[in-house]
């Protein structure tokens, strides 16, 4: 697999995860939509890393760590940095169910729609960098 194919792989996964986020919010699954937004950003960051480093991206789900390791963090606005800090804990939903209820209480439909909008913007911004 060429490096370009690997980058395309990460972008395609990111796009699918974002499409899934848009779909599940329609059913009222706010926490799941937030989780899928996290996944979409994680994968686009890994696509950026693959493009820049021509190497396998780090095995981490931490968006801040990924942004730093990819070099994107230094290019991000303060608003983008705050957003990935907000998005980062939504990965807990799938791995640590004991936190699910606590996180779910803070994720209203309005909050989730804001997360979707910010995710879409950050995805587009990162794709332009790729």
mmCIF file of C-alpha atoms in Angstrom:
data_model
loop_
_atom_site.group_PDB
_atom_site.id
_atom_site.type_symbol
_atom_site.label_atom_id
_atom_site.label_comp_id
_atom_site.label_asym_id
_atom_site.label_seq_id
_atom_site.Cartn_x
_atom_site.Cartn_y
_atom_site.Cartn_z
ATOM 1 C CA UNK A 1 0.000 0.000 0.000
ATOM 2 C CA UNK A 2 1.424 3.373 -0.977
ATOM 3 C CA UNK A 3 1.539 6.260 1.460
ATOM 4 C CA UNK A 4 -1.149 8.065 -0.545
ATOM 5 C CA UNK A 5 -3.404 5.002 -0.226
ATOM 6 C CA UNK A 6 -2.811 4.973 3.529
ATOM 7 C CA UNK A 7 -3.717 8.663 3.772
ATOM 8 C CA UNK A 8 -6.870 8.032 1.726
ATOM 9 C CA UNK A 9 -7.719 5.124 4.036
ATOM 10 C CA UNK A 10 -7.617 7.419 7.100
ATOM 11 C CA UNK A 11 -9.627 10.140 5.356
ATOM 12 C CA UNK A 12 -12.276 7.646 4.250
ATOM 13 C CA UNK A 13 -12.594 6.259 7.787
ATOM 14 C CA UNK A 14 -12.873 9.777 9.161
ATOM 15 C CA UNK A 15 -15.591 10.666 6.651
ATOM 16 C CA UNK A 16 -17.549 7.514 7.533
ATOM 17 C CA UNK A 17 -17.318 8.239 11.240
ATOM 18 C CA UNK A 18 -18.574 11.782 10.707
ATOM 19 C CA UNK A 19 -21.446 10.504 8.537
ATOM 20 C CA UNK A 20 -22.296 8.085 11.344
ATOM 21 C CA UNK A 21 -22.287 10.944 13.874
ATOM 22 C CA UNK A 22 -24.755 12.881 11.724
ATOM 23 C CA UNK A 23 -26.948 9.809 11.402
ATOM 24 C CA UNK A 24 -27.054 8.786 15.075
ATOM 25 C CA UNK A 25 -27.856 12.273 16.351
ATOM 26 C CA UNK A 26 -31.092 12.077 14.348
ATOM 27 C CA UNK A 27 -32.084 9.164 16.576
ATOM 28 C CA UNK A 28 -31.298 11.136 19.711
ATOM 29 C CA UNK A 29 -28.067 9.306 20.473
ATOM 30 C CA UNK A 30 -26.108 12.357 21.513
ATOM 31 C CA UNK A 31 -23.330 10.564 23.362
ATOM 32 C CA UNK A 32 -22.760 8.201 20.456
ATOM 33 C CA UNK A 33 -22.690 11.124 18.030
ATOM 34 C CA UNK A 34 -20.067 12.823 20.188
ATOM 35 C CA UNK A 35 -18.044 9.619 20.300
ATOM 36 C CA UNK A 36 -18.161 9.322 16.519
ATOM 37 C CA UNK A 37 -17.030 12.947 16.194
ATOM 38 C CA UNK A 38 -14.042 12.061 18.371
ATOM 39 C CA UNK A 39 -13.320 9.105 16.108
ATOM 40 C CA UNK A 40 -13.580 11.250 12.969
ATOM 41 C CA UNK A 41 -11.077 13.781 14.323
ATOM 42 C CA UNK A 42 -8.754 11.059 15.577
ATOM 43 C CA UNK A 43 -8.649 9.457 12.148
ATOM 44 C CA UNK A 44 -8.160 12.671 10.199
ATOM 45 C CA UNK A 45 -5.257 13.526 12.521
ATOM 46 C CA UNK A 46 -3.802 10.085 11.816
ATOM 47 C CA UNK A 47 -4.235 10.736 8.096
ATOM 48 C CA UNK A 48 -2.344 14.003 8.487
ATOM 49 C CA UNK A 49 0.403 12.236 10.429
ATOM 50 C CA UNK A 50 0.675 9.573 7.719
ATOM 51 C CA UNK A 51 0.915 12.249 5.012
ATOM 52 C CA UNK A 52 3.581 14.251 6.848
ATOM 53 C CA UNK A 53 5.668 11.468 8.368
ATOM 54 C CA UNK A 54 5.103 8.655 5.868
ATOM 55 C CA UNK A 55 4.907 6.391 8.886
ATOM 56 C CA UNK A 56 2.322 4.564 10.988
ATOM 57 C CA UNK A 57 0.487 7.019 13.244
ATOM 58 C CA UNK A 58 0.817 6.705 17.017
ATOM 59 C CA UNK A 59 -1.401 4.147 18.735
ATOM 60 C CA UNK A 60 -3.313 6.637 20.861
ATOM 61 C CA UNK A 61 -6.856 7.944 21.107
ATOM 62 C CA UNK A 62 -5.826 11.156 22.854
ATOM 63 C CA UNK A 63 -6.594 13.986 20.434
ATOM 64 C CA UNK A 64 -4.278 16.447 22.138
ATOM 65 C CA UNK A 65 -1.358 14.023 21.992
ATOM 66 C CA UNK A 66 -2.125 13.280 18.350
ATOM 67 C CA UNK A 67 -2.322 16.963 17.487
ATOM 68 C CA UNK A 68 1.035 17.556 19.156
ATOM 69 C CA UNK A 69 2.712 14.522 17.562
ATOM 70 C CA UNK A 70 1.416 15.454 14.124
ATOM 71 C CA UNK A 71 2.513 19.065 14.434
ATOM 72 C CA UNK A 72 -1.062 20.272 13.981
ATOM 73 C CA UNK A 73 -1.291 21.623 17.519
ATOM 74 C CA UNK A 74 1.088 24.474 16.748
ATOM 75 C CA UNK A 75 -1.024 25.397 13.705
ATOM 76 C CA UNK A 76 -4.351 25.328 15.537
ATOM 77 C CA UNK A 77 -6.272 28.326 16.766
ATOM 78 C CA UNK A 78 -7.047 28.607 20.469
ATOM 79 C CA UNK A 79 -10.677 27.724 19.659
ATOM 80 C CA UNK A 80 -9.577 24.510 17.938
ATOM 81 C CA UNK A 81 -7.383 23.588 20.900
ATOM 82 C CA UNK A 82 -10.270 24.173 23.306
ATOM 83 C CA UNK A 83 -12.537 22.088 21.070
ATOM 84 C CA UNK A 84 -10.288 19.024 21.005
ATOM 85 C CA UNK A 85 -9.962 19.353 24.770
ATOM 86 C CA UNK A 86 -13.778 19.212 25.002
ATOM 87 C CA UNK A 87 -14.000 16.352 22.500
ATOM 88 C CA UNK A 88 -11.244 14.239 24.044
ATOM 89 C CA UNK A 89 -13.263 12.740 26.969
ATOM 90 C CA UNK A 90 -15.994 11.517 24.629
ATOM 91 C CA UNK A 91 -13.712 8.631 23.723
ATOM 92 C CA UNK A 92 -14.250 7.315 27.262
ATOM 93 C CA UNK A 93 -17.810 6.284 26.346
ATOM 94 C CA UNK A 94 -16.700 3.160 24.520
ATOM 95 C CA UNK A 95 -13.837 2.130 26.763
ATOM 96 C CA UNK A 96 -14.997 2.974 30.280
ATOM 97 C CA UNK A 97 -18.740 2.443 30.694
ATOM 98 C CA UNK A 98 -18.715 3.594 34.312
ATOM 99 C CA UNK A 99 -18.234 7.165 33.009
ATOM 100 C CA UNK A 100 -20.963 6.865 30.409
ATOM 101 C CA UNK A 101 -23.800 8.126 32.598
ATOM 102 C CA UNK A 102 -21.830 11.123 33.895
ATOM 103 C CA UNK A 103 -20.782 12.198 30.393
ATOM 104 C CA UNK A 104 -24.223 11.516 28.913
ATOM 105 C CA UNK A 105 -25.799 14.010 31.328
ATOM 106 C CA UNK A 106 -23.735 16.848 29.855
ATOM 107 C CA UNK A 107 -24.339 16.007 26.198
ATOM 108 C CA UNK A 108 -27.628 17.635 25.239
ATOM 109 C CA UNK A 109 -28.880 17.800 21.679
ATOM 110 C CA UNK A 110 -27.763 21.432 21.482
ATOM 111 C CA UNK A 111 -24.271 20.576 22.756
ATOM 112 C CA UNK A 112 -24.048 17.698 20.299
ATOM 113 C CA UNK A 113 -25.092 19.878 17.365
ATOM 114 C CA UNK A 114 -22.345 22.309 18.345
ATOM 115 C CA UNK A 115 -19.868 19.418 18.507
ATOM 116 C CA UNK A 116 -20.960 18.288 15.042
ATOM 117 C CA UNK A 117 -20.497 21.777 13.601
ATOM 118 C CA UNK A 118 -17.055 22.181 15.173
ATOM 119 C CA UNK A 119 -16.041 18.699 14.071
ATOM 120 C CA UNK A 120 -17.036 19.463 10.492
ATOM 121 C CA UNK A 121 -14.972 22.666 10.535
ATOM 122 C CA UNK A 122 -11.920 20.944 12.030
ATOM 123 C CA UNK A 123 -12.179 18.094 9.529
ATOM 124 C CA UNK A 124 -12.260 20.537 6.621
ATOM 125 C CA UNK A 125 -9.374 22.542 8.076
ATOM 126 C CA UNK A 126 -7.247 19.405 8.532
ATOM 127 C CA UNK A 127 -8.081 18.098 5.058
ATOM 128 C CA UNK A 128 -6.835 21.373 3.611
ATOM 129 C CA UNK A 129 -3.557 20.818 5.446
ATOM 130 C CA UNK A 130 -3.273 17.318 3.994
#
